[in-house]
Amino acid sequence: MCTDMKRTLALATLSFCGLTSFAGIHEEYTEGYEILSSAASSSQQERPMSFYKEGKVAFFRGDTAYTATIGNMYDLENIEKCPELTGLGIVGTFAYDPRKRTIYFSHIDEIGNADLYEATLQGGSFSEPKLMKIEGLDKLRKKVRGSSTVIAGWTYRYDRVTGFYNPTLANNGTRIYFSADFKDHGHGGRDIWYIDRAKNKEELGYDWQMPKNASDSVIVMNSKGRDDYPFVVGDSLMYFMSDRPGGFGGMDIYFSRYEKDHEFEVLDTATNEMVKVKRDIWTEAVNLDSTYNTRANEYNFIGTPKLAMFMSNRQGGKGKDDIYVPMPFRAEPDFDLQPEITMTEPKGFNWVLFFFDFDKGDMKPEYFVQLDELVSAMKEFPGVTFEITGHTDERGSDKYNMKLSDVRANYVRQLLIERGMSPNELVAEGRGFHETIIKNAQTEAQHEQNRRVDIKILNE
C-alpha cells in the first residue's frame, strides 16, 4: 500500500468498471431452473470435482477416482472409473493443464503437511508426483514440533499443521490460485492465495514465485472465516466457498469479479490532499443467494456455459455430500386435478383467484368468467382501495419469483380495470413465495394452491 511513501490510505471507491460486465456462469441458471442432485451422485459420499482432460469432470468416491462427461440434458453422464487419478493421493480439487499434460494437486505427507505436487501424464498414467518448486518452499527445512519450517525469510510453516489446498489454474496456466492458512500473512482463517509461474526459473532455482494473497487490503475479498475452493472463469470471475457471517448458514458459495486499474482515493498525509492510485483487485465477495445456497454446506462450484455444478450436504440428496446441478423445471400439469374454486367472500373482503399455470403470468382462461362476479362484489364497497397481491410457488429463485408475482398482480389489476374498476382503486404488489398457503409443497396440486392472486381491502 505504498508504505515507502509514508502515506495513509483512506478508502473511497470511485467506480467499479473494469470487467463487471462479464457474465457469471451461475446467472444462466437463476430463472426457470431447480437445483437437483446429479445422476453422478450416489449413496456414497462424493468428494470434490475438478475439470480434467477432454472436457471431462473428475471426482472421487473414497479413494477411487471417477470421470463423467457433460451431457446435453443439463447433467453429468457416462460415469467411469479413472485409474490414472486413483492412487496419486489427491486431497480436494486439482488443476489440470492440458497443454502441458500436467496435474497440480495437494498431497499430505507423512508428518501432516499439505503441499502442492505435480505429475505429468505419460501415455495412460501419471509420472511419480514431485513437490512443486515454489519460492521459499524449496529451501532448507527443519522440523519444528512435528511439523516443519522453511528457512527463506517468509515462512509457510508454523508450530501447527497448515498447508496448500484446492488449486485451480488461471492466466493460461501461468497462475495457480489455491487456499491456505498462513497465519501471519492472511486476513484470518483460511484465505485464497495465488502463485505465478517464474521467469528465468533455471537461474532462480524455482518454478513458481512467492505466494501472494488474492485479496486486496482495502477492498477485501477474503474474510476472517474460511475461504476455500477457488474456481476461476476467464480470469475475470472467481467462485469460492466461505463461512463468513451474513450467509445462509454453514458454507456458502460466493463470487468475486477481477477489475484492472481499480481506482482509489488516497489521503496524502504529507500534503493533506486526496490523490488517486490504481490497482488490480478482486472485488468484494457476493453471495449466490438462495438459488444455490441453503443452511447446509455448499462448496466446490465449477462450471461451463453448458452446466454449473457444486457440492452440498443439504437434505434430500442421495448421500452425505452430493453433486448438484441446475435443471429446467419439469412441472407436469395434473389433468385429473379438479380443485374446488374458493371464490367465496369471508368476513370482510378476501377473494382469491387460484390456478395460474406454472411459470406463467396470465390466468387460466376457464377462470375468466368469475371476474365479473368479483367486480360486482368489489363495487359494493365504494370509495375503498383494493390491494391485489400476486404469489408464486416455492420453486425458482427469490428474484425471479418476485418478478413473476408482480406480473400476476398487475395482470389481474388490468383485467379489473377493463371490467370497469377505477385504476385509483387498485394497488398491485408481488410477494413471490414468501406467503405460501402450503409450506414446502411437494405435489403439483399443492404447488397450484400457492400460485394465486389475493384481493383485499387495503388497511381494512
CSV table of C-alpha atoms in Angstrom, one decimal:
chain,number,residue,atom,x,y,z
A,1,MET,CA,0.0,0.0,0.0
A,2,CYS,CA,2.8,2.4,-0.9
A,3,THR,CA,4.2,2.3,2.6
A,4,ASP,CA,7.6,3.7,1.4
A,5,MET,CA,5.8,6.9,0.6
A,6,LYS,CA,4.6,7.1,4.3
A,7,ARG,CA,1.0,7.7,3.2
A,8,THR,CA,-2.2,6.6,4.8
A,9,LEU,CA,-4.9,5.2,2.5
A,10,ALA,CA,-8.4,6.4,3.1
A,11,LEU,CA,-10.9,4.0,1.5
A,12,ALA,CA,-13.1,5.7,-1.2
A,13,THR,CA,-14.1,3.5,-4.1
A,14,LEU,CA,-14.7,5.7,-7.1
A,15,SER,CA,-16.0,3.2,-9.6
A,16,PHE,CA,-16.5,-0.5,-10.4
A,17,CYS,CA,-15.9,-0.5,-14.1
A,18,GLY,CA,-13.3,-2.9,-15.5
A,19,LEU,CA,-14.8,-6.4,-16.2
A,20,THR,CA,-18.0,-6.2,-14.3
A,21,SER,CA,-20.0,-6.9,-17.5
A,22,PHE,CA,-18.5,-10.4,-17.6
A,23,ALA,CA,-21.5,-12.7,-17.2
A,24,GLY,CA,-21.3,-15.3,-14.5
A,25,ILE,CA,-22.0,-19.0,-15.1
A,26,HIS,CA,-24.5,-19.0,-12.3
A,27,GLU,CA,-26.6,-16.2,-13.8
A,28,GLU,CA,-27.6,-18.5,-16.7
A,29,TYR,CA,-29.4,-20.9,-14.3
A,30,THR,CA,-31.2,-18.5,-11.9
A,31,GLU,CA,-34.6,-18.4,-13.7
A,32,GLY,CA,-36.6,-21.4,-14.8
A,33,TYR,CA,-34.3,-24.0,-13.2
A,34,GLU,CA,-34.3,-26.0,-10.0
A,35,ILE,CA,-31.3,-27.4,-8.2
A,36,LEU,CA,-31.3,-31.2,-8.2
A,37,SER,CA,-28.9,-34.0,-7.2
A,38,SER,CA,-26.9,-35.1,-10.2
A,39,ALA,CA,-27.1,-38.5,-11.8
A,40,ALA,CA,-23.4,-38.8,-10.9
A,41,SER,CA,-24.2,-38.7,-7.2
A,42,SER,CA,-24.6,-41.9,-5.2
A,43,SER,CA,-25.4,-43.2,-1.7
A,44,GLN,CA,-21.7,-42.9,-1.0
A,45,GLN,CA,-20.1,-39.5,-0.2
A,46,GLU,CA,-18.8,-37.8,-3.3
A,47,ARG,CA,-15.6,-35.8,-2.9
A,48,PRO,CA,-14.6,-32.6,-4.7
A,49,MET,CA,-14.8,-32.2,-8.5
A,50,SER,CA,-12.3,-30.8,-11.0
A,51,PHE,CA,-12.1,-30.4,-14.7
A,52,TYR,CA,-9.9,-33.0,-16.4
A,53,LYS,CA,-8.8,-33.8,-19.9
A,54,GLU,CA,-11.2,-33.9,-22.9
A,55,GLY,CA,-13.6,-31.6,-21.1
A,56,LYS,CA,-14.5,-34.3,-18.5
A,57,VAL,CA,-15.3,-33.8,-14.9
A,58,ALA,CA,-13.4,-35.9,-12.3
A,59,PHE,CA,-14.4,-36.6,-8.7
A,60,PHE,CA,-13.8,-39.2,-6.0
A,61,ARG,CA,-15.7,-41.7,-4.0
A,62,GLY,CA,-13.5,-42.7,-1.2
A,63,ASP,CA,-10.0,-43.3,-2.8
A,64,THR,CA,-11.4,-44.2,-6.2
A,65,ALA,CA,-11.5,-41.5,-9.0
A,66,TYR,CA,-14.3,-41.3,-11.5
A,67,THR,CA,-14.8,-39.2,-14.6
A,68,ALA,CA,-18.0,-38.0,-16.3
A,69,THR,CA,-18.9,-36.1,-19.4
A,70,ILE,CA,-21.1,-33.1,-19.6
A,71,GLY,CA,-24.3,-34.1,-21.4
A,72,ASN,CA,-26.8,-32.1,-23.4
A,73,MET,CA,-29.5,-32.7,-20.7
A,74,TYR,CA,-28.1,-30.4,-18.0
A,75,ASP,CA,-26.3,-33.2,-16.1
A,76,LEU,CA,-23.3,-35.4,-16.0
A,77,GLU,CA,-23.3,-38.7,-17.7
A,78,ASN,CA,-21.1,-41.7,-18.8
A,79,ILE,CA,-19.6,-42.1,-15.3
A,80,GLU,CA,-16.5,-44.3,-15.4
A,81,LYS,CA,-13.6,-45.2,-13.1
A,82,CYS,CA,-10.4,-43.3,-13.7
A,83,PRO,CA,-7.4,-45.5,-12.8
A,84,GLU,CA,-4.7,-42.9,-13.6
A,85,LEU,CA,-6.1,-40.4,-11.0
A,86,THR,CA,-6.6,-43.1,-8.4
A,87,GLY,CA,-3.6,-43.6,-6.2
A,88,LEU,CA,-2.0,-40.1,-6.6
A,89,GLY,CA,-3.0,-39.1,-3.1
A,90,ILE,CA,-5.0,-36.1,-4.3
A,91,VAL,CA,-6.6,-34.1,-1.5
A,92,GLY,CA,-9.5,-31.8,-2.6
A,93,THR,CA,-9.6,-30.4,-6.1
A,94,PHE,CA,-6.8,-30.4,-8.6
A,95,ALA,CA,-5.7,-28.3,-11.6
A,96,TYR,CA,-5.0,-30.0,-14.9
A,97,ASP,CA,-3.1,-28.1,-17.7
A,98,PRO,CA,-4.0,-29.9,-21.0
A,99,ARG,CA,-1.2,-28.2,-22.9
A,100,LYS,CA,1.5,-29.4,-20.6
A,101,ARG,CA,-0.4,-32.6,-19.7
A,102,THR,CA,0.4,-31.8,-16.1
A,103,ILE,CA,-1.7,-32.1,-13.0
A,104,TYR,CA,-1.2,-29.9,-9.9
A,105,PHE,CA,-2.7,-31.1,-6.6
A,106,SER,CA,-2.5,-31.0,-2.8
A,107,HIS,CA,-1.0,-34.0,-1.0
A,108,ILE,CA,-0.5,-34.6,2.7
A,109,ASP,CA,2.9,-36.0,3.6
A,110,GLU,CA,3.8,-38.4,6.4
A,111,ILE,CA,4.1,-35.7,9.1
A,112,GLY,CA,0.8,-33.9,8.1
A,113,ASN,CA,2.0,-31.1,5.9
A,114,ALA,CA,-0.2,-30.4,2.8
A,115,ASP,CA,1.9,-29.2,-0.1
A,116,LEU,CA,1.4,-28.8,-3.8
A,117,TYR,CA,2.7,-31.5,-6.1
A,118,GLU,CA,2.8,-32.0,-9.8
A,119,ALA,CA,2.8,-35.0,-12.2
A,120,THR,CA,2.9,-35.4,-15.9
A,121,LEU,CA,0.6,-37.7,-17.9
A,122,GLN,CA,2.7,-40.1,-19.9
A,123,GLY,CA,0.7,-42.5,-22.0
A,124,GLY,CA,-2.1,-43.7,-19.9
A,125,SER,CA,-0.6,-42.9,-16.4
A,126,PHE,CA,1.0,-40.1,-14.5
A,127,SER,CA,4.6,-39.8,-13.6
A,128,GLU,CA,5.7,-40.0,-10.0
A,129,PRO,CA,4.4,-36.9,-8.2
A,130,LYS,CA,7.0,-34.4,-7.2
A,131,LEU,CA,6.9,-31.4,-4.9
A,132,MET,CA,6.4,-28.2,-6.8
A,133,LYS,CA,9.3,-25.8,-6.6
A,134,ILE,CA,7.8,-22.6,-5.1
A,135,GLU,CA,9.9,-19.7,-4.0
A,136,GLY,CA,10.6,-20.1,-0.3
A,137,LEU,CA,9.3,-23.7,-0.2
A,138,ASP,CA,12.3,-25.3,-1.8
A,139,LYS,CA,14.8,-24.1,0.8
A,140,LEU,CA,16.2,-26.0,3.7
A,141,ARG,CA,13.7,-27.3,6.1
A,142,LYS,CA,13.9,-28.2,9.7
A,143,LYS,CA,11.4,-30.0,11.9
A,144,VAL,CA,9.5,-27.8,14.4
A,145,ARG,CA,7.4,-29.7,16.9
A,146,GLY,CA,6.3,-32.4,14.4
A,147,SER,CA,5.9,-30.0,11.5
A,148,SER,CA,8.5,-28.1,9.6
A,149,THR,CA,9.6,-24.6,8.7
A,150,VAL,CA,11.2,-23.0,5.7
A,151,ILE,CA,14.4,-21.0,6.0
A,152,ALA,CA,13.6,-18.4,3.4
A,153,GLY,CA,12.7,-15.1,5.1
A,154,TRP,CA,9.0,-15.7,4.5
A,155,THR,CA,7.8,-18.9,6.1
A,156,TYR,CA,4.9,-21.1,5.3
A,157,ARG,CA,5.1,-23.4,8.3
A,158,TYR,CA,4.4,-22.8,12.0
A,159,ASP,CA,4.1,-24.8,15.1
A,160,ARG,CA,0.8,-26.2,13.9
A,161,VAL,CA,0.0,-28.1,10.7
A,162,THR,CA,-1.0,-25.9,7.8
A,163,GLY,CA,-0.6,-26.1,4.0
A,164,PHE,CA,-1.8,-25.7,0.4
A,165,TYR,CA,-5.2,-26.9,-0.8
A,166,ASN,CA,-7.6,-26.9,-3.7
A,167,PRO,CA,-5.6,-25.4,-6.6
A,168,THR,CA,-7.2,-24.0,-9.8
A,169,LEU,CA,-5.5,-22.7,-13.0
A,170,ALA,CA,-5.7,-19.2,-14.4
A,171,ASN,CA,-4.0,-16.9,-16.9
A,172,ASN,CA,-3.4,-19.7,-19.5
A,173,GLY,CA,-1.7,-21.9,-16.9
A,174,THR,CA,0.8,-19.2,-15.6
A,175,ARG,CA,-1.1,-18.7,-12.4
A,176,ILE,CA,-2.5,-21.1,-9.8
A,177,TYR,CA,-5.0,-20.0,-7.2
A,178,PHE,CA,-5.3,-22.1,-4.1
A,179,SER,CA,-6.4,-21.9,-0.4
A,180,ALA,CA,-4.0,-21.8,2.6
A,181,ASP,CA,-3.8,-20.9,6.2
A,182,PHE,CA,-0.7,-18.7,6.5
A,183,LYS,CA,-1.2,-17.2,10.0
A,184,ASP,CA,0.9,-14.0,9.8
A,185,HIS,CA,0.0,-13.0,6.2
A,186,GLY,CA,-3.7,-13.6,5.7
A,187,HIS,CA,-7.0,-12.0,6.7
A,188,GLY,CA,-7.8,-14.7,9.2
A,189,GLY,CA,-8.8,-18.3,8.9
A,190,ARG,CA,-8.0,-19.9,5.5
A,191,ASP,CA,-7.6,-17.5,2.6
A,192,ILE,CA,-7.4,-17.7,-1.1
A,193,TRP,CA,-3.8,-17.1,-2.5
A,194,TYR,CA,-2.0,-17.4,-5.8
A,195,ILE,CA,1.4,-18.2,-7.2
A,196,ASP,CA,2.7,-17.0,-10.7
A,197,ARG,CA,5.0,-19.0,-12.9
A,198,ALA,CA,8.5,-17.7,-12.5
A,199,LYS,CA,10.6,-16.4,-15.4
A,200,ASN,CA,14.2,-17.5,-15.7
A,201,LYS,CA,13.4,-20.4,-13.5
A,202,GLU,CA,16.7,-22.1,-14.2
A,203,GLU,CA,18.5,-19.1,-12.9
A,204,LEU,CA,16.3,-18.7,-9.9
A,205,GLY,CA,16.1,-22.3,-8.9
A,206,TYR,CA,12.3,-22.4,-8.5
A,207,ASP,CA,9.4,-22.7,-10.9
A,208,TRP,CA,6.8,-20.6,-9.1
A,209,GLN,CA,7.1,-17.2,-7.4
A,210,MET,CA,6.3,-16.4,-3.7
A,211,PRO,CA,2.6,-16.9,-2.8
A,212,LYS,CA,0.5,-13.7,-2.7
A,213,ASN,CA,-2.8,-13.2,-1.0
A,214,ALA,CA,-5.6,-12.8,-3.6
A,215,SER,CA,-7.4,-10.2,-1.5
A,216,ASP,CA,-6.7,-6.5,-1.6
A,217,SER,CA,-6.0,-5.0,1.8
A,218,VAL,CA,-8.5,-2.1,1.3
A,219,ILE,CA,-11.4,-3.8,-0.7
A,220,VAL,CA,-11.3,-7.2,0.9
A,221,MET,CA,-12.3,-10.3,-0.9
A,222,ASN,CA,-11.1,-12.8,1.7
A,223,SER,CA,-12.6,-12.8,5.2
A,224,LYS,CA,-11.8,-13.7,8.8
A,225,GLY,CA,-13.5,-17.0,8.3
A,226,ARG,CA,-12.7,-19.9,6.0
A,227,ASP,CA,-12.4,-19.0,2.3
A,228,ASP,CA,-11.7,-22.0,0.1
A,229,TYR,CA,-12.3,-24.0,-3.1
A,230,PRO,CA,-11.5,-21.2,-5.7
A,231,PHE,CA,-12.5,-21.7,-9.3
A,232,VAL,CA,-11.6,-19.0,-11.9
A,233,VAL,CA,-13.6,-18.4,-15.1
A,234,GLY,CA,-12.0,-16.4,-17.9
A,235,ASP,CA,-9.5,-14.8,-15.5
A,236,SER,CA,-12.3,-12.4,-14.6
A,237,LEU,CA,-14.7,-14.2,-12.3
A,238,MET,CA,-13.9,-16.3,-9.2
A,239,TYR,CA,-16.3,-18.6,-7.4
A,240,PHE,CA,-15.3,-19.8,-3.9
A,241,MET,CA,-16.7,-21.1,-0.6
A,242,SER,CA,-16.9,-19.1,2.6
A,243,ASP,CA,-18.4,-19.5,6.0
A,244,ARG,CA,-18.2,-15.7,6.7
A,245,PRO,CA,-21.0,-14.0,8.6
A,246,GLY,CA,-24.1,-13.0,6.6
A,247,GLY,CA,-24.6,-16.2,4.7
A,248,PHE,CA,-27.4,-18.7,4.9
A,249,GLY,CA,-25.6,-20.9,7.3
A,250,GLY,CA,-22.7,-23.4,7.1
A,251,MET,CA,-20.6,-22.8,4.0
A,252,ASP,CA,-22.0,-20.7,1.1
A,253,ILE,CA,-20.8,-20.1,-2.4
A,254,TYR,CA,-19.7,-16.6,-3.3
A,255,PHE,CA,-18.2,-14.9,-6.3
A,256,SER,CA,-15.9,-12.0,-7.0
A,257,ARG,CA,-15.0,-10.1,-10.2
A,258,TYR,CA,-11.5,-9.1,-11.2
A,259,GLU,CA,-11.0,-5.4,-12.0
A,260,LYS,CA,-7.9,-4.0,-13.6
A,261,ASP,CA,-6.8,-0.5,-12.6
A,262,HIS,CA,-9.4,-0.1,-9.9
A,263,GLU,CA,-9.2,3.5,-8.7
A,264,PHE,CA,-8.9,4.6,-5.1
A,265,GLU,CA,-8.8,8.0,-3.4
A,266,VAL,CA,-5.8,8.3,-1.2
A,267,LEU,CA,-5.1,10.8,1.5
A,268,ASP,CA,-1.5,12.1,1.3
A,269,THR,CA,-0.8,13.0,4.9
A,270,ALA,CA,2.3,15.0,3.8
A,271,THR,CA,0.2,17.4,1.8
A,272,ASN,CA,-3.2,16.6,3.3
A,273,GLU,CA,-4.6,16.3,-0.2
A,274,MET,CA,-6.5,13.5,-1.9
A,275,VAL,CA,-4.7,11.7,-4.7
A,276,LYS,CA,-5.7,8.7,-6.9
A,277,VAL,CA,-4.0,5.3,-7.1
A,278,LYS,CA,-4.9,2.3,-9.3
A,279,ARG,CA,-4.5,-1.4,-8.5
A,280,ASP,CA,-5.8,-4.7,-10.0
A,281,ILE,CA,-8.2,-6.2,-7.4
A,282,TRP,CA,-10.7,-8.9,-6.8
A,283,THR,CA,-13.9,-7.1,-5.7
A,284,GLU,CA,-15.9,-7.8,-2.5
A,285,ALA,CA,-17.5,-11.2,-2.5
A,286,VAL,CA,-21.2,-11.6,-3.4
A,287,ASN,CA,-23.4,-14.4,-2.1
A,288,LEU,CA,-25.1,-16.6,-4.8
A,289,ASP,CA,-28.3,-16.2,-2.7
A,290,SER,CA,-30.9,-18.8,-2.0
A,291,THR,CA,-30.9,-20.1,-5.6
A,292,TYR,CA,-27.8,-22.0,-4.7
A,293,ASN,CA,-27.2,-21.7,-1.0
A,294,THR,CA,-29.0,-23.2,1.9
A,295,ARG,CA,-28.5,-23.7,5.6
A,296,ALA,CA,-26.3,-26.7,4.8
A,297,ASN,CA,-22.8,-26.6,3.3
A,298,GLU,CA,-22.4,-25.6,-0.4
A,299,TYR,CA,-18.9,-25.6,-1.9
A,300,ASN,CA,-16.7,-26.6,-4.9
A,301,PHE,CA,-18.6,-24.6,-7.5
A,302,ILE,CA,-17.3,-25.3,-11.1
A,303,GLY,CA,-18.9,-24.8,-14.5
A,304,THR,CA,-19.0,-24.2,-18.2
A,305,PRO,CA,-21.6,-22.4,-20.3
A,306,LYS,CA,-23.3,-25.7,-20.6
A,307,LEU,CA,-23.5,-26.7,-17.0
A,308,ALA,CA,-23.0,-25.4,-13.4
A,309,MET,CA,-22.1,-27.9,-10.7
A,310,PHE,CA,-21.4,-27.7,-7.0
A,311,MET,CA,-21.4,-30.0,-3.9
A,312,SER,CA,-23.7,-29.9,-0.9
A,313,ASN,CA,-24.8,-32.0,2.0
A,314,ARG,CA,-28.3,-30.5,2.0
A,315,GLN,CA,-31.3,-32.6,2.9
A,316,GLY,CA,-32.9,-34.6,0.1
A,317,GLY,CA,-29.8,-35.9,-1.5
A,318,LYS,CA,-28.7,-39.4,-2.3
A,319,GLY,CA,-25.8,-39.4,0.1
A,320,LYS,CA,-23.9,-37.3,2.7
A,321,ASP,CA,-22.3,-35.0,0.1
A,322,ASP,CA,-23.9,-34.9,-3.4
A,323,ILE,CA,-23.1,-33.2,-6.7
A,324,TYR,CA,-25.9,-30.8,-7.6
A,325,VAL,CA,-26.8,-29.2,-10.9
A,326,PRO,CA,-29.5,-26.8,-12.1
A,327,MET,CA,-32.1,-28.5,-14.3
A,328,PRO,CA,-35.1,-26.9,-16.1
A,329,PHE,CA,-38.4,-27.1,-14.2
A,330,ARG,CA,-40.4,-30.1,-15.4
A,331,ALA,CA,-43.7,-29.4,-13.7
A,332,GLU,CA,-46.3,-31.6,-15.5
A,333,PRO,CA,-49.9,-30.4,-15.1
A,334,ASP,CA,-52.3,-32.8,-13.5
A,335,PHE,CA,-55.2,-33.0,-15.9
A,336,ASP,CA,-57.2,-35.1,-13.4
A,337,LEU,CA,-57.0,-32.3,-10.8
A,338,GLN,CA,-60.4,-30.7,-10.3
A,339,PRO,CA,-59.9,-28.4,-7.3
A,340,GLU,CA,-62.7,-26.5,-5.8
A,341,ILE,CA,-62.6,-22.9,-6.6
A,342,THR,CA,-62.7,-20.8,-3.5
A,343,MET,CA,-64.3,-17.6,-5.0
A,344,THR,CA,-66.0,-17.0,-1.7
A,345,GLU,CA,-66.2,-13.9,0.4
A,346,PRO,CA,-65.2,-14.5,4.0
A,347,LYS,CA,-65.5,-12.0,6.8
A,348,GLY,CA,-64.6,-8.6,5.3
A,349,PHE,CA,-63.3,-8.9,1.8
A,350,ASN,CA,-60.8,-11.5,0.8
A,351,TRP,CA,-61.1,-13.0,-2.7
A,352,VAL,CA,-58.6,-15.5,-4.1
A,353,LEU,CA,-58.0,-16.2,-7.7
A,354,PHE,CA,-56.3,-19.6,-8.0
A,355,PHE,CA,-54.6,-21.6,-10.6
A,356,PHE,CA,-52.0,-19.8,-12.7
A,357,ASP,CA,-50.1,-22.2,-14.9
A,358,PHE,CA,-46.6,-23.0,-13.9
A,359,ASP,CA,-44.1,-20.1,-14.8
A,360,LYS,CA,-47.0,-18.1,-16.3
A,361,GLY,CA,-48.2,-14.6,-15.6
A,362,ASP,CA,-51.6,-14.9,-17.2
A,363,MET,CA,-54.5,-16.8,-15.5
A,364,LYS,CA,-56.1,-19.9,-16.9
A,365,PRO,CA,-58.9,-19.0,-19.4
A,366,GLU,CA,-61.5,-21.1,-17.6
A,367,TYR,CA,-61.5,-18.8,-14.6
A,368,PHE,CA,-62.2,-15.5,-16.6
A,369,VAL,CA,-66.0,-15.9,-16.1
A,370,GLN,CA,-65.5,-15.4,-12.3
A,371,LEU,CA,-64.0,-12.0,-12.7
A,372,ASP,CA,-67.5,-10.5,-13.4
A,373,GLU,CA,-68.7,-11.9,-10.1
A,374,LEU,CA,-65.6,-10.4,-8.4
A,375,VAL,CA,-66.1,-7.0,-9.9
A,376,SER,CA,-69.8,-7.0,-8.7
A,377,ALA,CA,-68.7,-7.8,-5.2
A,378,MET,CA,-65.9,-5.1,-5.3
A,379,LYS,CA,-68.4,-2.4,-6.4
A,380,GLU,CA,-70.4,-3.0,-3.2
A,381,PHE,CA,-67.5,-1.2,-1.4
A,382,PRO,CA,-67.5,2.3,-3.0
A,383,GLY,CA,-64.7,4.6,-2.1
A,384,VAL,CA,-62.2,2.0,-0.8
A,385,THR,CA,-58.8,0.9,-2.2
A,386,PHE,CA,-58.2,-2.7,-3.0
A,387,GLU,CA,-54.9,-4.4,-2.6
A,388,ILE,CA,-54.0,-7.0,-5.3
A,389,THR,CA,-51.2,-9.3,-4.3
A,390,GLY,CA,-49.5,-11.9,-6.5
A,391,HIS,CA,-48.0,-15.1,-5.3
A,392,THR,CA,-45.9,-18.0,-6.7
A,393,ASP,CA,-45.0,-21.5,-5.7
A,394,GLU,CA,-41.6,-22.1,-3.9
A,395,ARG,CA,-39.6,-23.3,-7.0
A,396,GLY,CA,-37.1,-21.0,-8.5
A,397,SER,CA,-35.1,-18.0,-7.2
A,398,ASP,CA,-36.4,-15.3,-5.0
A,399,LYS,CA,-35.6,-12.6,-7.6
A,400,TYR,CA,-37.4,-14.4,-10.3
A,401,ASN,CA,-40.5,-15.2,-8.3
A,402,MET,CA,-40.8,-11.7,-7.0
A,403,LYS,CA,-40.9,-10.5,-10.6
A,404,LEU,CA,-43.4,-13.2,-11.7
A,405,SER,CA,-45.7,-12.5,-8.7
A,406,ASP,CA,-45.7,-8.8,-9.6
A,407,VAL,CA,-46.6,-9.7,-13.2
A,408,ARG,CA,-49.5,-11.7,-12.0
A,409,ALA,CA,-50.8,-9.0,-9.7
A,410,ASN,CA,-50.6,-6.3,-12.4
A,411,TYR,CA,-52.2,-8.7,-14.9
A,412,VAL,CA,-55.3,-9.1,-12.6
A,413,ARG,CA,-55.3,-5.4,-11.9
A,414,GLN,CA,-55.5,-4.7,-15.7
A,415,LEU,CA,-58.4,-7.2,-16.1
A,416,LEU,CA,-60.3,-5.5,-13.4
A,417,ILE,CA,-59.8,-2.1,-15.0
A,418,GLU,CA,-61.0,-3.5,-18.3
A,419,ARG,CA,-64.2,-4.5,-16.5
A,420,GLY,CA,-64.9,-1.1,-15.1
A,421,MET,CA,-62.9,-0.7,-11.9
A,422,SER,CA,-61.1,2.6,-11.5
A,423,PRO,CA,-57.2,2.4,-11.6
A,424,ASN,CA,-57.1,4.7,-8.5
A,425,GLU,CA,-59.0,2.0,-6.5
A,426,LEU,CA,-56.4,-0.8,-7.3
A,427,VAL,CA,-52.9,-1.2,-5.8
A,428,ALA,CA,-50.9,-4.2,-7.1
A,429,GLU,CA,-47.9,-5.9,-5.4
A,430,GLY,CA,-45.9,-9.1,-5.9
A,431,ARG,CA,-44.8,-11.1,-2.8
A,432,GLY,CA,-43.0,-14.0,-4.5
A,433,PHE,CA,-43.1,-17.2,-2.5
A,434,HIS,CA,-43.0,-15.5,0.9
A,435,GLU,CA,-46.6,-16.1,1.8
A,436,THR,CA,-47.4,-19.6,0.6
A,437,ILE,CA,-50.5,-21.4,1.6
A,438,ILE,CA,-48.8,-24.8,1.7
A,439,LYS,CA,-45.2,-24.6,3.0
A,440,ASN,CA,-42.7,-27.0,1.4
A,441,ALA,CA,-45.2,-28.1,-1.2
A,442,GLN,CA,-44.3,-31.4,-2.8
A,443,THR,CA,-47.0,-32.3,-5.3
A,444,GLU,CA,-48.2,-30.3,-8.3
A,445,ALA,CA,-51.6,-30.0,-6.7
A,446,GLN,CA,-50.0,-28.4,-3.7
A,447,HIS,CA,-47.9,-26.1,-5.8
A,448,GLU,CA,-51.1,-24.9,-7.6
A,449,GLN,CA,-52.6,-23.7,-4.3
A,450,ASN,CA,-49.6,-21.3,-3.9
A,451,ARG,CA,-49.9,-19.8,-7.4
A,452,ARG,CA,-52.6,-17.3,-6.8
A,453,VAL,CA,-53.7,-13.6,-6.5
A,454,ASP,CA,-55.4,-12.3,-3.4
A,455,ILE,CA,-57.7,-9.2,-3.5
A,456,LYS,CA,-58.4,-7.5,-0.2
A,457,ILE,CA,-59.5,-4.1,1.0
A,458,LEU,CA,-56.3,-2.1,1.8
A,459,ASN,CA,-55.8,-1.3,5.5
A,460,GLU,CA,-59.1,-3.0,6.4
